[in-house]
Amino acid sequence: MLNVRSFNLGPLQTNAYLLTGSDPGRGIIIDPGMNPAALVRSIAGMEIEAILLTHAHFDHMGGVDEIRKLKNCPVYLHSLESEWLSSPKLNGSLKWPDVAPPLSTDPAEYDLAEGQILELIGHSFRVFHTPGHSPGSVSFLCGDDLFSGDVLFKLGVGRTDLPGGKERDLVDSLRGKLYKLDEEVKVYPGHGQRTTIGFERVRNPYVTL
Ligand SMILES: [Zn+2]
Ligand SMILES: [Zn+2]
C-alpha cells in the first residue's frame, strides 16, 4: 500500500508528494518545489531513494538542489527537458523575478521515457509521457494512484502558452493516455486538490473524453 503525503510549497503553491511503501524509513519525492523547509523536516532520518520530476518548471524543481545534496539521491526527468535544470531561462525562473530567484542545479541522473517502469520503495511506477504543458511532462502511475504534474488538475488543465507547450499535445495526452485509465484512479496534481480520472473524464471543462 502506497502512503502519500502532500506538501504545498512555494509562491505558486506547488504540490510536492512524499511517498512511502511498507518501510516508513524509505521514501521517494515527486516534485520538490521552492522553499521546501516543511518537506525537509519531514524527511529527517529517512532514506530517499529518488526524486521524480513531472517536469522541470522552477516551481517543481526549486527544492531539488537542497534535497539532492542532503540525501544524496538521484533525480529522474524526461530527456526532452534534460537541459532545463541547469538553465534558469528554460526552467522559467528567469521570467518571473518577483516570484523566484534564478534557479539552477546539476542535470538529472536518469532520463525518463514513455512506458518505462521504475521499481522504487517496493512499488512499480509506470511512466506516461504526457506533453502539452511542457515537452517533457510525464505522469506516474502506481497502482490506482496517478501523479499528473501540471497536465491534469481538478476541473482544469495545465497552461500551454509556455515554451514547448502545445494545446494539441495536451488534448492527446489526456484523451489518448490519462483518460484511458480506470475511472477509480486517484489523481494527485501539481497544484490544487485531488480528483479522479472518472470525475475529470466527465466534468473537466477544458478536455472531456
Ligand atoms: Zn509547469
Ligand atoms: Zn506548476
PDB file of N, CA and C and ligand atoms in Angstrom, residues 12-15 31 54-55 57-60 133 149-150 153 190-191, ligand 2:
ATOM      1  N   LEU A  12       3.885  29.543  -5.751  1.00  0.00           N
ATOM      2  CA  LEU A  12       2.837  29.094  -6.668  1.00  0.00           C
ATOM      3  C   LEU A  12       2.058  27.903  -6.094  1.00  0.00           C
ATOM      4  N   GLN A  13       2.277  27.640  -4.789  1.00  0.00           N
ATOM      5  CA  GLN A  13       1.556  26.573  -4.088  1.00  0.00           C
ATOM      6  C   GLN A  13       1.598  25.256  -4.857  1.00  0.00           C
ATOM      7  N   THR A  14       2.824  24.846  -5.112  1.00  0.00           N
ATOM      8  CA  THR A  14       3.042  23.613  -5.862  1.00  0.00           C
ATOM      9  C   THR A  14       2.972  22.418  -4.918  1.00  0.00           C
ATOM     10  N   ASN A  15       2.301  21.353  -5.340  1.00  0.00           N
ATOM     11  CA  ASN A  15       2.218  20.143  -4.525  1.00  0.00           C
ATOM     12  C   ASN A  15       3.474  19.300  -4.694  1.00  0.00           C
ATOM     13  N   ASP A  31       8.417  16.033  -7.312  1.00  0.00           N
ATOM     14  CA  ASP A  31       8.373  17.492  -7.463  1.00  0.00           C
ATOM     15  C   ASP A  31       8.654  18.295  -6.187  1.00  0.00           C
ATOM     16  N   THR A  54       7.899  15.582 -12.523  1.00  0.00           N
ATOM     17  CA  THR A  54       6.884  15.502 -13.587  1.00  0.00           C
ATOM     18  C   THR A  54       7.287  16.388 -14.759  1.00  0.00           C
ATOM     19  N   HIS A  55       8.022  17.444 -14.474  1.00  0.00           N
ATOM     20  CA  HIS A  55       8.606  18.316 -15.491  1.00  0.00           C
ATOM     21  C   HIS A  55       9.523  19.280 -14.755  1.00  0.00           C
ATOM     22  N   HIS A  57       9.760  22.775 -14.644  1.00  0.00           N
ATOM     23  CA  HIS A  57       9.482  24.179 -14.327  1.00  0.00           C
ATOM     24  C   HIS A  57       9.984  24.496 -12.916  1.00  0.00           C
ATOM     25  N   PHE A  58      10.387  25.765 -12.727  1.00  0.00           N
ATOM     26  CA  PHE A  58      11.046  26.155 -11.472  1.00  0.00           C
ATOM     27  C   PHE A  58      10.207  25.862 -10.236  1.00  0.00           C
ATOM     28  N   ASP A  59       8.900  25.946 -10.351  1.00  0.00           N
ATOM     29  CA  ASP A  59       8.073  25.737  -9.152  1.00  0.00           C
ATOM     30  C   ASP A  59       7.995  24.262  -8.764  1.00  0.00           C
ATOM     31  N   HIS A  60       8.490  23.375  -9.641  1.00  0.00           N
ATOM     32  CA  HIS A  60       8.520  21.938  -9.335  1.00  0.00           C
ATOM     33  C   HIS A  60       9.920  21.441  -9.006  1.00  0.00           C
ATOM     34  N   HIS A 133       1.685  20.709 -21.630  1.00  0.00           N
ATOM     35  CA  HIS A 133       2.040  21.827 -20.744  1.00  0.00           C
ATOM     36  C   HIS A 133       3.519  22.156 -20.927  1.00  0.00           C
ATOM     37  N   GLY A 149       1.370  15.955 -12.371  1.00  0.00           N
ATOM     38  CA  GLY A 149       2.086  17.212 -12.609  1.00  0.00           C
ATOM     39  C   GLY A 149       1.136  18.319 -13.026  1.00  0.00           C
ATOM     40  N   ASP A 150       1.540  19.094 -14.035  1.00  0.00           N
ATOM     41  CA  ASP A 150       0.703  20.218 -14.486  1.00  0.00           C
ATOM     42  C   ASP A 150      -0.089  19.878 -15.749  1.00  0.00           C
ATOM     43  N   PHE A 153      -5.467  18.874 -13.753  1.00  0.00           N
ATOM     44  CA  PHE A 153      -5.852  19.358 -12.425  1.00  0.00           C
ATOM     45  C   PHE A 153      -7.321  19.014 -12.188  1.00  0.00           C
ATOM     46  N   GLY A 190      -0.199  18.639  -9.723  1.00  0.00           N
ATOM     47  CA  GLY A 190       0.894  19.531  -9.322  1.00  0.00           C
ATOM     48  C   GLY A 190       0.420  20.770  -8.585  1.00  0.00           C
ATOM     49  N   HIS A 191      -0.856  21.096  -8.720  1.00  0.00           N
ATOM     50  CA  HIS A 191      -1.437  22.225  -7.991  1.00  0.00           C
ATOM     51  C   HIS A 191      -2.881  21.866  -7.655  1.00  0.00           C
TER      52      HIS A 191
HETATM   53 ZN    ZN B   2       3.429  24.087 -11.711  1.00  0.00          ZN
END
